[in-house]
């Protein structure tokens, strides 16, 4: 029998806000605090509140905003949810990603439906109330619920969130809320000093909104003298022990260990009345794995449209890294710009590459480069992993160059004579028919979230999973056109995974090749640092075999 919780135990809430700059590691700080709490035996839930007016992260430009992370129930969320899942080994859902746009849309719909009984609908109390309800919903019975507020305190669009978390202490009691403010302290090269003034101002801003933080995390690029913590403590009224300096770490997985040995640990121990020493063995293992320099190395060519922002493919990169740790091999990434590849006649980009990975994507730019990559991998017997669009383009390549289909393409990019990839207009999700057309709204209308897939025996896919039924997460509008399945299969191009009703091909492989696999889903989203996804493990193994 599982442990029963003491009756009426009060849940605890930790709010993580940021000052000075965004993008300095609030997400990693929030996830790391969660990791330490888990390591103390507490159950944790976590939520990201994003103040921008989008309804979800689905239509945000990944070059600016990083990858769109998809949850099992099909929520299109910010990449921080990926950090949370990897750090805390949780499966999150829509309720863990709260956006102003969605809350406002609901409020306005309710207003139109006459649900406010003639009252004036206002940001305070209606939006702030909706935010607090969303926090309570996401807290989901966990011992501690962590809420990260996106952006920085003082941003116009974030004000309702800051007010909501201030008010929240009135709902549950101040003693059940812990406020952590993450600030950035820059180093000025010319005068060679760290400057704490912007951080002091950021703390003053937070106080101005009625929140006195319990902890301050001071982010710096390089280790800073402890006098910085002293100064910040003096100006903020936060005790020096609760001001923690976090310089850039060699790996983000070091952060839980650093937090556990800092003053924050004392603060969260007192806050949760849990004084156990955290068991950090998992994190120590990960840090050792990350810092081990392997003689054996493989190079994966990542054929991408966005080559200057690692965040765009963060889950793919983390999955490759984790697979490398498991196989005791270093995985180097060679970024290959799909668009430049398009223009070149030769394949010099693939020199010294042990495997080729074409990740998911949308839009025409770089498409022919992705098709060329699949062709090169097929002809030169180099391991190929095509994810979503990467699989679709491998199918187009084979349709064109092996099956000699004229006008062969995906109908995402043209109106082809042979649409081997086409728009799926309806499918079944949880016994309900979902319909789409070319003119459907762009937001939230793809095949999203976890879907089952049946795997054929005696295939590479079966070899990888060792089971006949899997569930993986999707995010795409187009599907393999089943009209062509027989033709492909006659030529040793096998659809080794297909939806249980036989209508949606999910895995594609080439049986006359050492390792050639395309998947319609995103396996990277389920990979964990110490439990890498089997597809990535198998791919990395194939790269090792090929490099011998
Ligand atoms: N653009 C393709 C589609 O919508 C692939 C999407 C993806 O790679 N995630 O089907």
XYZ file of C-alpha atoms and ligand atoms in Angstrom:
558
model
C 0.000 0.000 0.000
C 1.207 3.522 -0.759
C 1.826 6.013 1.999
C -1.267 7.889 3.078
C -0.962 11.616 3.589
C -1.800 13.053 6.990
C -5.335 14.476 6.928
C -5.678 18.150 6.203
C -1.999 18.702 5.501
C -1.520 22.219 4.206
C -0.001 22.461 0.779
C 2.970 24.745 0.350
C 3.483 27.128 -2.570
C 6.773 28.458 -3.883
C 6.676 31.413 -6.274
C 9.679 32.112 -8.465
C 9.873 35.567 -10.024
C 12.662 37.360 -11.852
C 14.213 40.772 -11.960
C 16.711 42.718 -14.102
C 16.605 40.408 -17.130
C 14.590 37.460 -18.276
C 16.324 34.369 -19.578
C 18.848 34.109 -16.738
C 17.668 30.770 -15.423
C 14.416 31.203 -13.510
C 13.148 27.984 -15.077
C 16.236 26.011 -14.101
C 16.137 27.553 -10.600
C 12.467 26.591 -10.189
C 13.063 23.055 -11.493
C 16.153 22.676 -9.294
C 14.295 23.731 -6.153
C 11.706 21.108 -7.124
C 14.457 18.518 -7.570
C 15.825 19.232 -4.087
C 12.342 18.942 -2.572
C 11.823 15.608 -4.353
C 15.221 14.473 -3.075
C 13.918 15.223 0.442
C 11.017 12.839 -0.181
C 8.337 15.456 -0.920
C 5.904 15.311 -3.829
C 6.189 18.285 -6.143
C 4.099 19.854 -8.859
C 5.167 22.786 -10.984
C 3.600 25.391 -13.237
C 4.741 28.096 -15.630
C 2.701 31.300 -15.834
C 3.461 33.320 -18.938
C 2.112 36.832 -19.060
C 2.163 37.330 -22.831
C -1.144 37.519 -24.635
C -0.784 34.352 -26.702
C -3.259 31.590 -25.978
C -0.507 28.967 -26.136
C 3.098 28.751 -27.315
C 2.164 26.966 -30.555
C 2.439 29.919 -32.902
C 5.491 31.550 -31.324
C 8.592 31.763 -33.477
C 11.003 29.094 -32.189
C 14.005 31.185 -33.269
C 12.978 33.831 -30.745
C 11.249 31.756 -28.167
C 12.895 28.346 -28.289
C 11.246 25.004 -28.825
C 7.532 24.462 -28.349
C 7.189 21.658 -25.819
C 4.122 19.416 -26.143
C 2.554 17.702 -23.151
C 0.770 14.335 -23.188
C -2.633 16.021 -23.414
C -1.485 18.124 -26.359
C -0.786 21.495 -24.730
C 1.708 23.521 -26.762
C 3.896 25.081 -24.134
C 7.037 26.989 -23.394
C 10.354 25.106 -23.334
C 10.505 25.485 -19.551
C 7.971 22.681 -19.267
C 10.585 20.500 -20.924
C 13.119 21.458 -18.253
C 10.541 20.675 -15.594
C 9.754 17.259 -17.073
C 13.429 16.352 -17.433
C 14.390 17.579 -13.966
C 11.396 16.264 -12.083
C 10.494 13.252 -14.227
C 6.842 14.333 -14.272
C 4.299 14.223 -17.065
C 2.753 17.665 -17.115
C -0.452 18.814 -18.801
C -2.220 21.964 -19.950
C -2.916 23.000 -16.376
C 0.838 23.342 -15.778
C 1.125 26.024 -18.462
C -0.920 29.148 -17.772
C -0.966 31.993 -20.265
C -2.688 35.360 -19.977
C -4.133 34.973 -23.452
C -5.940 31.777 -22.501
C -7.240 33.184 -19.202
C -8.419 36.396 -20.859
C -10.095 34.464 -23.647
C -11.993 32.421 -21.041
C -12.931 35.551 -19.078
C -14.251 37.300 -22.144
C -16.177 34.199 -23.214
C -17.725 34.053 -19.735
C -18.581 37.725 -19.909
C -20.294 37.200 -23.273
C -22.188 34.246 -21.853
C -23.529 36.549 -19.138
C -21.817 34.688 -16.314
C -20.873 37.823 -14.370
C -24.455 38.857 -13.561
C -24.057 42.486 -14.606
C -20.760 43.114 -12.775
C -17.895 45.125 -14.278
C -15.250 42.618 -15.371
C -11.798 43.775 -14.261
C -8.187 42.653 -14.157
C -8.446 42.779 -10.366
C -10.275 40.774 -9.066
C -11.376 38.751 -12.107
C -8.132 38.038 -13.912
C -6.148 37.817 -10.662
C -8.836 35.466 -9.337
C -8.621 33.311 -12.464
C -4.823 33.138 -12.075
C -5.171 32.001 -8.481
C -7.753 29.381 -9.470
C -5.343 28.143 -12.145
C -2.595 27.869 -9.513
C -4.824 25.890 -7.159
C -5.864 23.586 -9.978
C -2.273 22.873 -11.017
C -1.151 22.285 -7.425
C -2.949 18.963 -7.721
C -2.471 17.682 -4.179
C 1.341 17.763 -4.243
C 3.155 18.576 -0.998
C 4.764 21.582 -2.640
C 3.607 23.434 -5.738
C 6.132 25.617 -7.539
C 4.952 28.483 -9.741
C 7.335 30.281 -12.058
C 6.223 33.669 -13.377
C 7.656 34.395 -16.833
C 9.306 37.700 -17.741
C 10.518 40.142 -15.112
C 8.619 41.881 -12.332
C 7.533 45.302 -13.545
C 6.705 44.240 -17.128
C 3.297 45.675 -18.007
C 1.713 42.407 -18.983
C 2.998 40.600 -15.889
C 1.424 42.887 -13.307
C -1.728 40.801 -12.868
C 0.397 37.734 -12.175
C 2.492 39.518 -9.557
C -0.681 40.844 -7.909
C -2.266 37.377 -8.077
C 0.625 35.680 -6.295
C 0.638 38.436 -3.683
C -3.092 37.929 -3.114
C -2.579 34.176 -3.032
C -0.918 34.416 0.370
C -4.271 35.737 1.600
C -5.976 32.593 0.281
C -3.658 30.034 1.836
C -1.751 31.973 4.514
C 1.577 33.784 4.188
C 3.308 30.969 6.082
C 2.383 28.613 3.242
C 3.942 30.773 0.537
C 7.615 31.192 -0.200
C 8.705 33.905 -2.608
C 11.992 33.451 -4.463
C 13.292 36.279 -6.615
C 15.954 35.535 -9.239
C 18.074 38.559 -10.136
C 21.015 39.087 -12.427
C 24.213 40.846 -11.384
C 26.314 41.958 -14.356
C 30.099 42.128 -14.443
C 31.452 45.322 -15.948
C 34.595 44.451 -17.854
C 36.080 47.948 -17.965
C 35.980 48.557 -14.210
C 36.270 44.815 -13.429
C 33.466 44.791 -10.897
C 30.124 43.176 -10.309
C 27.299 45.694 -10.149
C 24.455 44.928 -7.771
C 22.470 48.146 -8.357
C 20.071 46.711 -11.010
C 19.357 43.793 -8.658
C 18.702 46.155 -5.755
C 16.292 48.114 -7.913
C 14.575 44.921 -9.027
C 14.063 43.938 -5.392
C 12.674 47.372 -4.659
C 10.237 46.948 -7.568
C 9.063 43.647 -6.120
C 8.562 45.224 -2.688
C 6.617 48.003 -4.395
C 4.129 45.363 -5.515
C 3.730 44.169 -1.942
C 5.978 41.118 -2.045
C 8.955 40.813 0.276
C 10.904 37.801 -0.955
C 12.050 35.020 1.334
C 15.026 34.065 -0.843
C 17.037 35.767 -3.513
C 18.974 33.872 -6.168
C 21.746 36.009 -7.581
C 22.767 34.913 -11.062
C 26.192 35.871 -12.341
C 28.223 34.769 -15.336
C 31.333 34.153 -13.223
C 31.634 33.437 -9.484
C 31.163 36.734 -7.639
C 32.597 37.776 -4.246
C 30.315 37.106 -1.251
C 30.168 40.829 -0.633
C 27.488 40.866 -3.369
C 25.161 38.696 -1.275
C 25.899 40.906 1.722
C 24.982 44.065 -0.158
C 21.807 42.562 -1.622
C 20.782 41.308 1.787
C 21.315 44.764 3.278
C 19.210 46.469 0.647
C 16.429 43.903 0.413
C 15.902 42.951 4.026
C 16.373 39.277 3.125
C 18.732 37.526 5.530
C 22.174 36.917 4.064
C 21.802 33.158 4.428
C 18.807 33.296 2.081
C 20.672 35.204 -0.619
C 22.353 32.637 -2.810
C 24.883 33.330 -5.502
C 24.559 31.059 -8.526
C 27.284 31.570 -11.077
C 26.956 29.868 -14.469
C 27.494 26.142 -13.953
C 29.254 23.797 -16.380
C 25.929 21.967 -16.570
C 22.427 22.980 -15.492
C 22.150 19.629 -13.720
C 24.659 20.930 -11.172
C 22.132 23.489 -9.915
C 20.103 21.151 -7.623
C 23.364 20.169 -5.899
C 24.412 23.787 -5.487
C 20.999 24.739 -4.118
C 21.024 21.814 -1.692
C 24.301 23.017 -0.209
C 23.238 26.661 -0.009
C 21.235 28.722 2.434
C 18.087 28.130 0.352
C 18.099 24.577 1.578
C 17.778 25.789 5.179
C 14.976 28.126 4.150
C 12.996 25.447 2.294
C 13.609 22.916 5.077
C 12.088 25.295 7.610
C 9.296 26.250 5.191
C 8.269 22.644 4.551
C 9.132 21.430 8.083
C 11.177 18.740 6.385
C 14.729 18.712 7.680
C 15.865 15.556 5.870
C 19.112 15.704 3.970
C 18.253 15.380 0.272
C 19.398 12.258 -1.526
C 21.286 13.805 -4.424
C 22.768 10.625 -5.873
C 20.749 11.006 -9.099
C 22.140 14.484 -9.671
C 25.670 13.451 -8.793
C 25.419 10.658 -11.371
C 24.212 13.084 -14.031
C 26.959 15.599 -13.309
C 29.620 12.866 -13.492
C 28.120 11.696 -16.806
C 28.139 15.220 -18.141
C 31.695 15.957 -17.048
C 33.240 12.674 -18.196
C 35.350 13.189 -21.273
C 35.007 10.099 -23.441
C 37.716 9.125 -25.916
C 35.013 7.573 -28.008
C 33.050 10.298 -29.805
C 30.478 10.427 -32.566
C 29.340 13.376 -34.628
C 25.687 13.856 -35.455
C 24.839 16.186 -38.325
C 21.774 18.152 -37.239
C 20.110 19.493 -40.354
C 18.205 22.501 -39.137
C 16.522 25.684 -40.194
C 17.496 27.608 -37.068
C 21.187 27.129 -36.440
C 21.959 29.964 -34.079
C 19.758 29.172 -31.111
C 20.200 25.856 -29.323
C 16.935 26.404 -27.449
C 15.047 25.734 -30.676
C 16.016 22.046 -30.528
C 16.708 21.760 -26.802
C 14.837 18.488 -26.220
C 16.534 16.827 -29.221
C 19.952 17.952 -27.970
C 19.224 16.777 -24.415
C 17.999 13.412 -25.722
C 21.176 12.913 -27.783
C 23.336 13.887 -24.830
C 21.526 11.485 -22.498
C 21.820 8.653 -25.037
C 25.567 9.375 -25.228
C 25.879 9.182 -21.440
C 24.160 5.809 -21.442
C 26.423 4.481 -24.186
C 29.584 6.087 -22.706
C 30.281 8.066 -25.819
C 30.601 11.783 -26.414
C 28.059 13.113 -28.907
C 29.227 16.134 -30.882
C 26.729 18.120 -32.894
C 27.578 19.447 -36.307
C 25.016 22.095 -37.200
C 24.080 21.902 -40.850
C 22.055 24.766 -42.233
C 19.305 23.145 -44.307
C 19.038 26.217 -46.482
C 22.742 26.400 -47.337
C 22.692 22.705 -48.083
C 19.988 23.391 -50.615
C 22.226 25.654 -52.612
C 25.357 23.498 -52.656
C 25.910 20.897 -55.321
C 28.191 18.728 -53.209
C 27.734 17.100 -49.859
C 30.838 18.423 -48.111
C 28.630 19.333 -45.158
C 28.342 15.671 -44.291
C 32.070 15.026 -44.121
C 32.982 13.271 -40.860
C 29.390 12.929 -39.811
C 28.495 9.554 -38.222
C 24.737 10.043 -38.313
C 22.211 12.505 -39.713
C 19.256 13.821 -37.770
C 16.530 15.914 -39.363
C 14.278 17.286 -36.629
C 10.702 18.554 -36.813
C 9.792 21.808 -38.476
C 7.280 23.857 -40.388
C 7.405 25.874 -43.587
C 9.149 25.660 -46.904
C 12.509 27.201 -46.057
C 15.290 24.597 -46.184
C 12.962 21.783 -47.268
C 15.037 20.694 -50.283
C 18.120 20.614 -48.024
C 16.323 18.246 -45.679
C 15.331 16.036 -48.618
C 18.962 16.018 -49.787
C 20.102 14.936 -46.313
C 17.786 11.939 -46.358
C 19.060 11.015 -49.824
C 22.675 11.256 -48.711
C 22.022 9.110 -45.634
C 20.119 6.512 -47.655
C 22.694 6.232 -50.420
C 25.750 6.301 -48.174
C 24.303 3.979 -45.545
C 24.691 6.568 -42.797
C 22.330 6.274 -39.806
C 19.351 8.570 -40.366
C 16.810 9.721 -37.814
C 13.962 11.799 -39.213
C 11.623 13.316 -36.655
C 8.183 14.413 -37.855
C 9.070 16.707 -40.780
C 12.373 14.750 -40.953
C 10.405 11.567 -41.574
C 8.033 13.226 -44.020
C 10.953 14.533 -46.099
C 12.640 11.101 -46.158
C 9.390 9.716 -47.573
C 9.264 12.471 -50.205
C 12.904 11.744 -51.118
C 12.275 8.043 -51.563
C 9.037 8.734 -53.457
C 10.937 10.942 -55.862
C 14.269 9.164 -56.256
C 13.496 5.481 -55.687
C 9.854 5.072 -56.600
C 10.188 7.697 -59.351
C 6.871 9.311 -58.529
C 6.437 12.467 -60.598
C 5.515 15.646 -58.728
C 6.067 13.969 -55.394
C 5.899 16.202 -52.329
C 4.005 17.013 -49.174
C 0.870 19.022 -49.753
C 2.185 21.365 -47.052
C 4.489 22.880 -49.664
C 2.742 22.619 -53.026
C -0.184 21.037 -54.740
C 1.669 17.875 -55.826
C 0.556 15.265 -58.325
C 1.733 12.623 -55.867
C 1.062 13.911 -52.352
C 2.869 11.207 -50.357
C 2.304 13.448 -47.337
C -1.122 15.027 -47.156
C -3.441 16.949 -44.921
C -5.302 14.602 -42.634
C -8.804 15.962 -42.422
C -10.087 13.811 -39.612
C -8.896 11.372 -36.994
C -10.073 9.841 -33.772
C -8.839 11.000 -30.405
C -10.224 9.349 -27.288
C -13.281 8.101 -29.219
C -14.019 11.572 -30.592
C -13.595 12.574 -34.218
C -11.344 15.623 -34.701
C -11.677 17.459 -38.008
C -9.343 19.852 -39.818
C -9.260 21.633 -43.147
C -6.767 23.890 -44.915
C -8.716 26.879 -43.633
C -8.848 25.752 -39.984
C -7.406 28.145 -37.411
C -3.655 27.767 -37.217
C -3.478 27.726 -33.417
C -4.018 24.512 -31.500
C -5.492 22.620 -34.422
C -2.827 20.041 -35.159
C -2.708 16.407 -34.112
C -1.343 17.178 -30.668
C -0.306 15.139 -27.663
C 0.012 11.451 -26.927
C -1.355 8.864 -29.358
C -0.983 5.073 -29.353
C 0.979 3.232 -32.013
C 1.110 -0.482 -32.812
C 4.529 -1.852 -33.714
C 5.163 -4.667 -36.183
C 7.431 -7.491 -35.054
C 10.734 -8.234 -36.796
C 11.408 -4.568 -37.444
C 13.974 -2.056 -36.251
C 11.166 -0.309 -34.356
C 10.327 -3.518 -32.492
C 13.981 -4.099 -31.825
C 14.182 -0.627 -30.261
C 11.065 -0.724 -28.107
C 10.739 -4.475 -27.452
C 6.988 -3.993 -27.258
C 4.044 -4.000 -29.578
C 2.207 -0.993 -28.296
C 3.681 2.426 -27.484
C 2.427 5.950 -26.831
C 4.268 8.978 -28.169
C 3.616 12.696 -28.452
C 2.627 14.398 -31.673
C 2.549 17.898 -33.123
C 1.797 18.052 -36.825
C -0.864 18.849 -39.341
C 0.189 16.521 -42.177
C 0.319 12.713 -42.323
C 1.659 9.961 -44.548
C -0.838 9.312 -47.326
C -1.873 5.696 -46.828
C -2.635 5.372 -50.547
C 1.094 4.867 -51.111
C 1.862 2.402 -48.312
C 1.843 -0.751 -50.456
C 4.102 0.801 -53.065
C 6.688 1.780 -50.453
C 6.521 -1.559 -48.691
C 7.075 -3.475 -51.953
C 10.432 -1.695 -52.129
C 11.588 -2.503 -48.576
C 10.452 0.798 -47.100
C 8.403 -0.418 -44.196
C 5.805 1.291 -42.049
C 6.717 -0.510 -38.862
C 4.500 1.544 -36.588
C 0.931 2.526 -37.330
C -2.041 3.781 -35.313
C -4.083 0.873 -33.887
C -6.887 1.535 -36.422
C -4.355 1.269 -39.263
C -5.014 4.782 -40.571
C -2.059 6.844 -39.381
C 1.457 5.620 -40.242
C 3.759 6.498 -37.332
C 7.143 4.829 -37.937
C 8.946 4.357 -41.217
C 12.113 2.374 -41.813
C 14.280 1.108 -44.615
C 15.114 -2.540 -44.132
C 18.033 -2.561 -46.617
C 19.961 0.046 -44.633
C 21.981 -0.300 -41.399
C 19.782 2.224 -39.535
C 17.192 4.412 -41.221
C 14.197 5.462 -39.174
C 11.541 8.131 -39.447
C 8.975 8.846 -36.757
C 5.865 10.970 -37.086
C 6.005 11.749 -33.365
C 8.547 13.484 -31.129
C 10.447 10.917 -29.059
C 12.740 13.635 -27.669
C 9.901 14.917 -25.489
C 9.848 11.738 -23.424
C 13.597 11.396 -22.965
C 15.026 11.870 -19.472
C 18.656 12.487 -18.443
C 19.048 9.077 -16.798
C 16.406 7.339 -18.854
C 17.101 8.336 -22.453
C 14.562 7.512 -25.118
C 15.326 4.115 -26.736
C 15.185 5.606 -30.247
C 18.008 8.018 -29.415
C 19.992 5.265 -27.713
C 19.637 3.025 -30.759
C 20.527 5.894 -33.102
C 23.668 6.773 -31.117
C 24.645 3.068 -31.066
C 24.241 2.967 -34.848
C 26.468 6.046 -35.134
C 29.103 4.285 -33.023
C 28.862 1.139 -35.199
C 29.139 3.191 -38.359
C 32.138 5.151 -37.078
C 34.214 2.018 -36.384
N 5.111 20.587 -40.807
C 4.826 19.211 -40.662
C 3.352 18.977 -40.343
O 2.650 19.840 -39.936
C 5.720 18.568 -39.618
C 5.537 19.128 -38.245
C 6.646 18.786 -37.303
O 7.739 18.437 -37.729
N 6.411 18.926 -36.017
O 2.877 17.887 -40.491
